[in-house]
PDB file of C-alpha atoms in Angstrom:
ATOM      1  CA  UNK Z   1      30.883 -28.243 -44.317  1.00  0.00           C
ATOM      2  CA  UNK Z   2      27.729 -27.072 -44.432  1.00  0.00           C
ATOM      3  CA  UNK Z   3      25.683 -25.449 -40.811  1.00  0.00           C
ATOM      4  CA  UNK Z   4      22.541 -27.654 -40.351  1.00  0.00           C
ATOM      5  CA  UNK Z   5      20.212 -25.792 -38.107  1.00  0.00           C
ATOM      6  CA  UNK Z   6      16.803 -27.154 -36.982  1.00  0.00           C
ATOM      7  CA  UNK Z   7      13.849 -25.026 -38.178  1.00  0.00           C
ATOM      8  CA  UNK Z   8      10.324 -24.894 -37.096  1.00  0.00           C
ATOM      9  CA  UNK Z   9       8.303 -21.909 -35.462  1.00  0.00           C
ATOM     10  CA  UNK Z  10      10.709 -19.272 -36.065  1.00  0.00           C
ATOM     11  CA  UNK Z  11       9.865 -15.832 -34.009  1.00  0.00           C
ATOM     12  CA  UNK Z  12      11.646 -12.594 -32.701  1.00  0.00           C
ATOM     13  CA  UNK Z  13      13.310 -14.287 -29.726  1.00  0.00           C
ATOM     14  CA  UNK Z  14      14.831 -17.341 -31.804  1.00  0.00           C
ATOM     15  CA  UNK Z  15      15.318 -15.676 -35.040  1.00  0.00           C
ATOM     16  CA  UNK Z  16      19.161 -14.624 -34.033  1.00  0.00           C
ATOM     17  CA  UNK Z  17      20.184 -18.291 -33.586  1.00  0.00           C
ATOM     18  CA  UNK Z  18      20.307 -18.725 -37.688  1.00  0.00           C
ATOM     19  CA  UNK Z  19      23.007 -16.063 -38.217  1.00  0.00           C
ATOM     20  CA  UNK Z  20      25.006 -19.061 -39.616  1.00  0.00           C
ATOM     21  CA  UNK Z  21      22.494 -21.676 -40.952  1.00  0.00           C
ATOM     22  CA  UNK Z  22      22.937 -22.689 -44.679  1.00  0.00           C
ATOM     23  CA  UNK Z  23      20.845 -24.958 -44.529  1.00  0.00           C
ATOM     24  CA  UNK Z  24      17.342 -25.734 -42.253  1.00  0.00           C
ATOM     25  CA  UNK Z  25      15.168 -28.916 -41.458  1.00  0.00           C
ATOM     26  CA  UNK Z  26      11.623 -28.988 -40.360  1.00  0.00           C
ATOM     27  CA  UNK Z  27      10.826 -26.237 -42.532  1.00  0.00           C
ATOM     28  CA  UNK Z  28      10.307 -22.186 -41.535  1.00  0.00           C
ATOM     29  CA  UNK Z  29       7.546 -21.206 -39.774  1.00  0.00           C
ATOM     30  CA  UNK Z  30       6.450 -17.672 -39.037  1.00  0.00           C
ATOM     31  CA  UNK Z  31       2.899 -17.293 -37.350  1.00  0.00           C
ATOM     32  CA  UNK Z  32       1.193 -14.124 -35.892  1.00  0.00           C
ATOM     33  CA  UNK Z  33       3.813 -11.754 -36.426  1.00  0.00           C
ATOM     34  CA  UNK Z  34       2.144  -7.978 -36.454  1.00  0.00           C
ATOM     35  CA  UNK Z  35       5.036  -6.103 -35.014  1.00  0.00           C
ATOM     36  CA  UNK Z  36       8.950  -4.872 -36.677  1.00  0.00           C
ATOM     37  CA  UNK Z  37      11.187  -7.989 -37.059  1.00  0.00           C
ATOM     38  CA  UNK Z  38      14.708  -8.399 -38.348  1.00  0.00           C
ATOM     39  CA  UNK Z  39      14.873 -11.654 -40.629  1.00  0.00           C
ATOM     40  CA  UNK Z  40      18.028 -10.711 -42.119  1.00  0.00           C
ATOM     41  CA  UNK Z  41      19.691 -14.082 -40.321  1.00  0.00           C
ATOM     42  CA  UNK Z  42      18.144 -16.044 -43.038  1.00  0.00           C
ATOM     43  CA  UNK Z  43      19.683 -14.664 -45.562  1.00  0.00           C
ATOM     44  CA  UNK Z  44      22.874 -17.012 -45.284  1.00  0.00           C
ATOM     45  CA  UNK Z  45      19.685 -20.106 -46.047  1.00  0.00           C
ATOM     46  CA  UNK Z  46      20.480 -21.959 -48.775  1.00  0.00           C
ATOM     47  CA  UNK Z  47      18.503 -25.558 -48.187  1.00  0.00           C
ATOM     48  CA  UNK Z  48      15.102 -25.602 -46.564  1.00  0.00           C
ATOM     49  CA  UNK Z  49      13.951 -28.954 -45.613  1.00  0.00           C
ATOM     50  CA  UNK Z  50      10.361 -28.822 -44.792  1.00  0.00           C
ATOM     51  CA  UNK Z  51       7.700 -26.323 -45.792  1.00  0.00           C
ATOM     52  CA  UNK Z  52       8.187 -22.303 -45.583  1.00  0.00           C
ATOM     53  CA  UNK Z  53       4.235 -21.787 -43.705  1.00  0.00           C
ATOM     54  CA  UNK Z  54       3.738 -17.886 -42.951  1.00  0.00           C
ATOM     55  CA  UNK Z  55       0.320 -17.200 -41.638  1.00  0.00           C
ATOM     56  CA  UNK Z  56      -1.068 -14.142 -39.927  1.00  0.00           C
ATOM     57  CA  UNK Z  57       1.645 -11.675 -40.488  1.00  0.00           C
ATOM     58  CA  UNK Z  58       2.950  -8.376 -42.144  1.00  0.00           C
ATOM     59  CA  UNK Z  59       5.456  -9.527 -43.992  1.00  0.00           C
ATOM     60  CA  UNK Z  60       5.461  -7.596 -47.042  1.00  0.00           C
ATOM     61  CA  UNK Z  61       7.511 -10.204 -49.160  1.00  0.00           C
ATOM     62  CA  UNK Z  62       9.609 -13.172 -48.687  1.00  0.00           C
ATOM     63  CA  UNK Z  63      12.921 -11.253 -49.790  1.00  0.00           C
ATOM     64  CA  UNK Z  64      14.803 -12.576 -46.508  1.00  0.00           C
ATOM     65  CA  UNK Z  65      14.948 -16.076 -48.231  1.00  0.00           C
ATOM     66  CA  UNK Z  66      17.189 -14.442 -50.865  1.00  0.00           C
ATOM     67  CA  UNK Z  67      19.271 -17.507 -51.426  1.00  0.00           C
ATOM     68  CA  UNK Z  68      17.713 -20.172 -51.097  1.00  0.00           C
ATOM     69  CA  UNK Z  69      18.259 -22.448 -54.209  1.00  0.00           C
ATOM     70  CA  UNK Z  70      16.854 -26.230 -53.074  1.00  0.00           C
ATOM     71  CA  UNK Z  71      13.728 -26.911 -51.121  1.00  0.00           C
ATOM     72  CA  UNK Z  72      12.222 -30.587 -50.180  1.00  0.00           C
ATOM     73  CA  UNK Z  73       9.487 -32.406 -48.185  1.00  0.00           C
ATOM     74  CA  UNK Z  74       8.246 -35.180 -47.576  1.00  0.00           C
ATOM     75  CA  UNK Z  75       4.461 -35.604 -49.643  1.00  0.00           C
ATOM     76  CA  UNK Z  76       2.034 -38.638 -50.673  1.00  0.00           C
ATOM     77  CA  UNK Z  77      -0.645 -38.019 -52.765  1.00  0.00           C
ATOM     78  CA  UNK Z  78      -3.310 -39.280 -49.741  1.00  0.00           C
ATOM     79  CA  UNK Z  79      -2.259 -36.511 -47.505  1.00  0.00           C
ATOM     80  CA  UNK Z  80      -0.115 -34.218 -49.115  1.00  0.00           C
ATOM     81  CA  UNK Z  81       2.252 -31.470 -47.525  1.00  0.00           C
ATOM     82  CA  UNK Z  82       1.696 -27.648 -48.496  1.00  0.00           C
ATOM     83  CA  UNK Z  83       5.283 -26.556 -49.877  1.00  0.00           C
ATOM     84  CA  UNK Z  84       4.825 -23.281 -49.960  1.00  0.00           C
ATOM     85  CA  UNK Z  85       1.904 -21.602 -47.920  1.00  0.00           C
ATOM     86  CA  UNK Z  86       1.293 -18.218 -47.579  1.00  0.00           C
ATOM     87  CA  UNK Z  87      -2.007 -17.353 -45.956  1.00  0.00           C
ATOM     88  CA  UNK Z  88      -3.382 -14.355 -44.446  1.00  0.00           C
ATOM     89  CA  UNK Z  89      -0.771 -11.937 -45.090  1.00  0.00           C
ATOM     90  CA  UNK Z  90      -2.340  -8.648 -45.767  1.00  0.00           C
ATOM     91  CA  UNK Z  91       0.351  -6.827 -46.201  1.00  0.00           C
ATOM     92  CA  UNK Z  92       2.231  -9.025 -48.808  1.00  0.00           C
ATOM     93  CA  UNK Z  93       2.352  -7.736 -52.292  1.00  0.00           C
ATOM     94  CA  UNK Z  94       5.025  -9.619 -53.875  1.00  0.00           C
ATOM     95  CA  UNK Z  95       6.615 -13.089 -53.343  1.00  0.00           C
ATOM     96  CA  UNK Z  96       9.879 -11.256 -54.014  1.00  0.00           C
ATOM     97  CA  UNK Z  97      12.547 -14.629 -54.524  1.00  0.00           C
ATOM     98  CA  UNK Z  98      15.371 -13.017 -56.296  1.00  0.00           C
ATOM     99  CA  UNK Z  99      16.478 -16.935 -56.537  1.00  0.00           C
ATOM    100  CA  UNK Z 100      13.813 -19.395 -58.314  1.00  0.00           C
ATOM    101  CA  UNK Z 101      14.555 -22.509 -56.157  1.00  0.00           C
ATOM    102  CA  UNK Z 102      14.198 -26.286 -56.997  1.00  0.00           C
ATOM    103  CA  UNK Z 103      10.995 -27.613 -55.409  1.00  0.00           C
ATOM    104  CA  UNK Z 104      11.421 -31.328 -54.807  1.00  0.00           C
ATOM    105  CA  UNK Z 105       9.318 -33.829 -53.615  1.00  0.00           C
ATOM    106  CA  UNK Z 106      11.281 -36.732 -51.827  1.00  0.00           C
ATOM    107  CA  UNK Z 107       9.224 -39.040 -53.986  1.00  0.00           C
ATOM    108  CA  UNK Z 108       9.074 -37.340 -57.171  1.00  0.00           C
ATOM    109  CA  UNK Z 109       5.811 -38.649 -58.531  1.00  0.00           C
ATOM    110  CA  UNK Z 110       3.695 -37.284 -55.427  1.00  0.00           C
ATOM    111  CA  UNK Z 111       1.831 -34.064 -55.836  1.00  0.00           C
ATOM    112  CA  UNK Z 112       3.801 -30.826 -54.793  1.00  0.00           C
ATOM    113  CA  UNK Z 113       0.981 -28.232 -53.604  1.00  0.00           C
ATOM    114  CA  UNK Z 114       1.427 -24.902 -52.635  1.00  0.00           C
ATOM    115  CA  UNK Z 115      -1.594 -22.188 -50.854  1.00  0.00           C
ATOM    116  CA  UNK Z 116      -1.583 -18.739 -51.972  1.00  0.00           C
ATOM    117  CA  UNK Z 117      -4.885 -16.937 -49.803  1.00  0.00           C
ATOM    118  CA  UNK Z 118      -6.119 -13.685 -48.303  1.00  0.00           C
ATOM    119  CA  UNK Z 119      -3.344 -11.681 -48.968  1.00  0.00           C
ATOM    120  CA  UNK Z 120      -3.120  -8.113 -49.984  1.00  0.00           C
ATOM    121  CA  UNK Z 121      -5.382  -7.380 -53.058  1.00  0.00           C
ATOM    122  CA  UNK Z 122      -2.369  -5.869 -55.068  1.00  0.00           C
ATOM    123  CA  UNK Z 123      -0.425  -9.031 -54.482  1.00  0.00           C
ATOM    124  CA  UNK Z 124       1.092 -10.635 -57.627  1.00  0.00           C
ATOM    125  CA  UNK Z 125       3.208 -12.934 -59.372  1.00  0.00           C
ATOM    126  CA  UNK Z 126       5.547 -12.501 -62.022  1.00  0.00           C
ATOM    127  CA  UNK Z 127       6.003 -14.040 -65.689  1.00  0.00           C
ATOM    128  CA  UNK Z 128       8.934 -16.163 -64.377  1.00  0.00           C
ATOM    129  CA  UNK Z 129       7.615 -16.663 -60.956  1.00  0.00           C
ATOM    130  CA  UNK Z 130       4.036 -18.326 -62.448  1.00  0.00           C
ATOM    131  CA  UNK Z 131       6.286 -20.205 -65.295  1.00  0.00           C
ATOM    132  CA  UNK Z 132       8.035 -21.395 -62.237  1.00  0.00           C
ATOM    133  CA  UNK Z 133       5.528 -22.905 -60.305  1.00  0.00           C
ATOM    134  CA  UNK Z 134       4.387 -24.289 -63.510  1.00  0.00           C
ATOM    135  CA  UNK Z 135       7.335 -26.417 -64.373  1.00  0.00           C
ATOM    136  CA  UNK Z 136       7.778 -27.411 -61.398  1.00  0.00           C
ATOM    137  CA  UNK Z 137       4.503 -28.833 -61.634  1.00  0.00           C
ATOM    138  CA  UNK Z 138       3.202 -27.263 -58.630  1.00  0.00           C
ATOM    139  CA  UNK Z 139      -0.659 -27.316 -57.760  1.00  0.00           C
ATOM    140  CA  UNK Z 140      -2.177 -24.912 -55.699  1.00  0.00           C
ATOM    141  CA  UNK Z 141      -4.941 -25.636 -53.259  1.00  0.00           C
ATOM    142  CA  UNK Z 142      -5.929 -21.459 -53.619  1.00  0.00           C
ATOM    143  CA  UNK Z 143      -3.968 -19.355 -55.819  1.00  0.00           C
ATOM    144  CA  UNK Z 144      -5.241 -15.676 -54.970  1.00  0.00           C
ATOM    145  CA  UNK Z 145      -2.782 -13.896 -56.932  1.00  0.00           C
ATOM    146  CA  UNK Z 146      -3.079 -11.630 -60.414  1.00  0.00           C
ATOM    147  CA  UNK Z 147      -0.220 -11.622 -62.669  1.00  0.00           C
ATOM    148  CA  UNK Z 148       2.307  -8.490 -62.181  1.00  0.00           C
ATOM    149  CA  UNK Z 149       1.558  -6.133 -65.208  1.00  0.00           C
ATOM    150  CA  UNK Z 150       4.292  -6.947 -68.054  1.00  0.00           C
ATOM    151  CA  UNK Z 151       5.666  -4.385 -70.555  1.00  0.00           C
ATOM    152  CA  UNK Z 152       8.076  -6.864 -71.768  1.00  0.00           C
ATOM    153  CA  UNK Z 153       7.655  -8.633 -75.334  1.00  0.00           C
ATOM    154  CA  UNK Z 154      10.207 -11.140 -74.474  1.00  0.00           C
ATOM    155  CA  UNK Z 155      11.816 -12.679 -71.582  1.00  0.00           C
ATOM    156  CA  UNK Z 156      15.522 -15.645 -71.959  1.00  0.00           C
ATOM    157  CA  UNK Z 157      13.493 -17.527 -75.242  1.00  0.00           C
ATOM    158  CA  UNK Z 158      10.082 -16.703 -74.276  1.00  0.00           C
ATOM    159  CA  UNK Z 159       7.946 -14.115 -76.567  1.00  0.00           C
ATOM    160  CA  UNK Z 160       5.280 -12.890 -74.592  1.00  0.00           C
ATOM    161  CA  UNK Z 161       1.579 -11.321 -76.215  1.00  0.00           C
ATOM    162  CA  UNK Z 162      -1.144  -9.814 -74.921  1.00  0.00           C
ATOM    163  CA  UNK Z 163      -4.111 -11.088 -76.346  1.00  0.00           C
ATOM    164  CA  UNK Z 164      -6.891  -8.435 -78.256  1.00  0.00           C
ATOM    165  CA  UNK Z 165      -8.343 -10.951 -81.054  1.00  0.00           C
ATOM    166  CA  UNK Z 166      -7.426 -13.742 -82.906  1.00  0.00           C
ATOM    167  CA  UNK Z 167      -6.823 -11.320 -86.059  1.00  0.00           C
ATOM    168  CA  UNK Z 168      -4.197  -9.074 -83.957  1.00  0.00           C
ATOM    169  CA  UNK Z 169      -2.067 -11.777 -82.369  1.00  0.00           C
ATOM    170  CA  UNK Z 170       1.119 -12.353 -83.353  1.00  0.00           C
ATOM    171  CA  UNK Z 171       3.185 -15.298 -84.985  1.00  0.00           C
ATOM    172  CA  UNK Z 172       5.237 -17.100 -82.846  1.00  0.00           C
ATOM    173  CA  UNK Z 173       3.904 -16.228 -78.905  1.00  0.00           C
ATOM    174  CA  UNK Z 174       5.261 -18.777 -76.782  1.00  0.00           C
ATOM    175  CA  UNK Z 175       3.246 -17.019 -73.782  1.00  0.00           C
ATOM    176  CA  UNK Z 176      -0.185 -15.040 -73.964  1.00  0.00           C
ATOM    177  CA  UNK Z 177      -1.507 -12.477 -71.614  1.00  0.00           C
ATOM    178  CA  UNK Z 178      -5.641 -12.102 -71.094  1.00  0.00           C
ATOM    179  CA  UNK Z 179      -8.185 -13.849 -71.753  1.00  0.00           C
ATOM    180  CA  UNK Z 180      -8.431 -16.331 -75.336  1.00  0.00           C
ATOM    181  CA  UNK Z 181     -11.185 -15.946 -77.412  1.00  0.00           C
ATOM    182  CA  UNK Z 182     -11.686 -18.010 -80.259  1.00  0.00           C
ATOM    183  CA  UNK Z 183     -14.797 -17.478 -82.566  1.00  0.00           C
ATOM    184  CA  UNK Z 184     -16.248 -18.500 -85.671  1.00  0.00           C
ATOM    185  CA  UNK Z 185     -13.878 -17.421 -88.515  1.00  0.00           C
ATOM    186  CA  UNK Z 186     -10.614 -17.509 -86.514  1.00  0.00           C
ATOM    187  CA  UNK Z 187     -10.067 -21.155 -87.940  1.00  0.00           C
ATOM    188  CA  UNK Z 188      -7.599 -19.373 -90.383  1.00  0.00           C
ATOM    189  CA  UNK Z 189      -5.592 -18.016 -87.419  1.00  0.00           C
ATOM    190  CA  UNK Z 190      -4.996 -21.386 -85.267  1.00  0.00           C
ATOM    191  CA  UNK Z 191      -1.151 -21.728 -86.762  1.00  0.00           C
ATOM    192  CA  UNK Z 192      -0.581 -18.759 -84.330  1.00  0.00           C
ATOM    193  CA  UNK Z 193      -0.754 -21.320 -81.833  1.00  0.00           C
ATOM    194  CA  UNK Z 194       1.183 -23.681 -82.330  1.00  0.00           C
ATOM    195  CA  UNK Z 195       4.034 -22.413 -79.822  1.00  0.00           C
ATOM    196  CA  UNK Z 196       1.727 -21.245 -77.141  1.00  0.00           C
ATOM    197  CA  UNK Z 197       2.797 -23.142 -73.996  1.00  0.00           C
ATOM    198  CA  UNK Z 198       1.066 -20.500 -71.379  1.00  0.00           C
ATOM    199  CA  UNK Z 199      -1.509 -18.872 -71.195  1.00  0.00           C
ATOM    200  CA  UNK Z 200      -2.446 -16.768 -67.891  1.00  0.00           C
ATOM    201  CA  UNK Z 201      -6.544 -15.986 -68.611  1.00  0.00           C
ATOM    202  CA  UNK Z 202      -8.545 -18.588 -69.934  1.00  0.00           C
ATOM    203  CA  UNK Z 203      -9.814 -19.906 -73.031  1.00  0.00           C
ATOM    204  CA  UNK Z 204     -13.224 -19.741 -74.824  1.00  0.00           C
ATOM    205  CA  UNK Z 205     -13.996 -21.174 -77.363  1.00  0.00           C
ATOM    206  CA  UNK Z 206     -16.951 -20.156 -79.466  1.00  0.00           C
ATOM    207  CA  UNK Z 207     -17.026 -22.648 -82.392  1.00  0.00           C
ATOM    208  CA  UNK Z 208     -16.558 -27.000 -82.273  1.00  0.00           C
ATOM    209  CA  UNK Z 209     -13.689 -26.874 -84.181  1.00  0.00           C
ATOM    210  CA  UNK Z 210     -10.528 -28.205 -81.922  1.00  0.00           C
ATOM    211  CA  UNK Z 211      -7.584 -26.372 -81.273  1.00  0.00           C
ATOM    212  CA  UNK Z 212      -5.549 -28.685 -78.873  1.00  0.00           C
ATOM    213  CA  UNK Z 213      -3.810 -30.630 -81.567  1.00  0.00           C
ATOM    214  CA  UNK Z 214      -0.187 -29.121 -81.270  1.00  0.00           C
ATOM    215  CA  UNK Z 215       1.889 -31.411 -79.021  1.00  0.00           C
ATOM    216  CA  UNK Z 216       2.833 -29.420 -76.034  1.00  0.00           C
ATOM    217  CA  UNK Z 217      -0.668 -28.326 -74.728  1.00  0.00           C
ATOM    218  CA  UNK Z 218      -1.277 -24.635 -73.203  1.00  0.00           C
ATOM    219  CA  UNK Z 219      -0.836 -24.561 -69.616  1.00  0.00           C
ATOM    220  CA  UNK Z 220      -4.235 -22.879 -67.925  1.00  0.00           C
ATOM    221  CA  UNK Z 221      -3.364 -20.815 -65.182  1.00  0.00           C
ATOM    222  CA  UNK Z 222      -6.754 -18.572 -64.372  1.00  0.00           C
ATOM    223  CA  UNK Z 223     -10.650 -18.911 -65.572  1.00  0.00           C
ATOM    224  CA  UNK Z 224     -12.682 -21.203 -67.641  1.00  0.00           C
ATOM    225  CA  UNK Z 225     -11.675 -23.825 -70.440  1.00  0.00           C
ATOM    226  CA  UNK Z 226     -14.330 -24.147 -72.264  1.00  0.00           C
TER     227      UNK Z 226
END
């Protein structure tokens, strides 16, 4: 059977009592924490009910949630609940889930919103942690984050380029890197699109010509669309 433990403000004189907790509703809370603290007793958290809301600390990453798999909360679209925030955190470079949980709504229409702000400059996400919070269809009321620098050319199914010009871009990228440029006399080169589903920079497009006619549209992360 599962260990149920109540959650809420979470700080160094409470954090021992979820040695044992698999699972933990009313969410995680960690506020104004500047000094050393052991989290390691979440580690055995596998079910959050509730937001995770860490504000004000020096928590470097979220790495003491290592396995949680399944989070929920309660939303409507007229006053909806922050899943995930993560706000003023200096220190934090790196969201740092080994595990890529299921983010559910408990009504699975409603908007799922998450707040990444004013956290250290360096901080980034990864390929699979943005193409997470993508399908998962998570929108972000600030997302202050760069992309983690990628050497890889593909990741499971997923071909990654980095975009230089419409000339230089491979067939067959499922996910492009930088900013997409279109200009007059790429027409020629608009196949190459046609299994884009990502792209993290934004698109410009120089000339009238439209190239949104494949059926699964890019996803815009960062910038402009215009």
């Amino acid at each position: 059977m599962q260990i149920s433990c109540p959650g809420g403000i979470i700080n160094a004189s409470t954090i021992k009592q979820y040695e044992n907790c698999e699972s933990i509703f009313n969410g995680i809370k960690l506020y104004n924490i500047t000094g050393p603290i052991d989290l390691s007793s979440l580690y055995n958290v596998e079910y959050i009910r509730g937001p995770i809301d860490i504000q004000n600390t020096n928590l470097k990453n979220l790495s003491f949630l290592a396995n949680v798999g399944d989070q929920k909360v309660n939303s409507n679209d007229e006053n909806p609940q922050i899943f995930i925030n993560l706000a003023n955190n200096t220190e934090m470079t790196r969201l740092g889930f080994p595990l890529l949980m299921e983010i559910q709504n408990s009504k699975s229409s409603n908007m799922k919103l998450a707040n990444f702000e004013n956290l250290h400059p360096d901080f980034c996400l990864t390929v699979e942690e943005m193409a997470f919070f993508l399908e998962n269809g998570i929108a972000f009321k600030n997302l202050q984050v760069k992309i983690c620098p990628e050497n890889r050319t593909k990741i499971h199914n997923t071909v990654i380029c980095t975009f230089e010009s419409m000339d230089r871009l491979p067939d067959g990228c499922n996910l492009i890197m930088g900013d997409l440029i279109v200009n007059p006399g790429d027409e020629d080169h608009f196949p190459k699109l046609e299994n884009v589903r990502y792209l993290f920079g934004s698109l410009e497009r120089k000339l009238k010509l439209s190239i949104d006619t494949h059926p699964d549209p890019i996803e815009m992360v960062y910038g402009r669309y215009c």
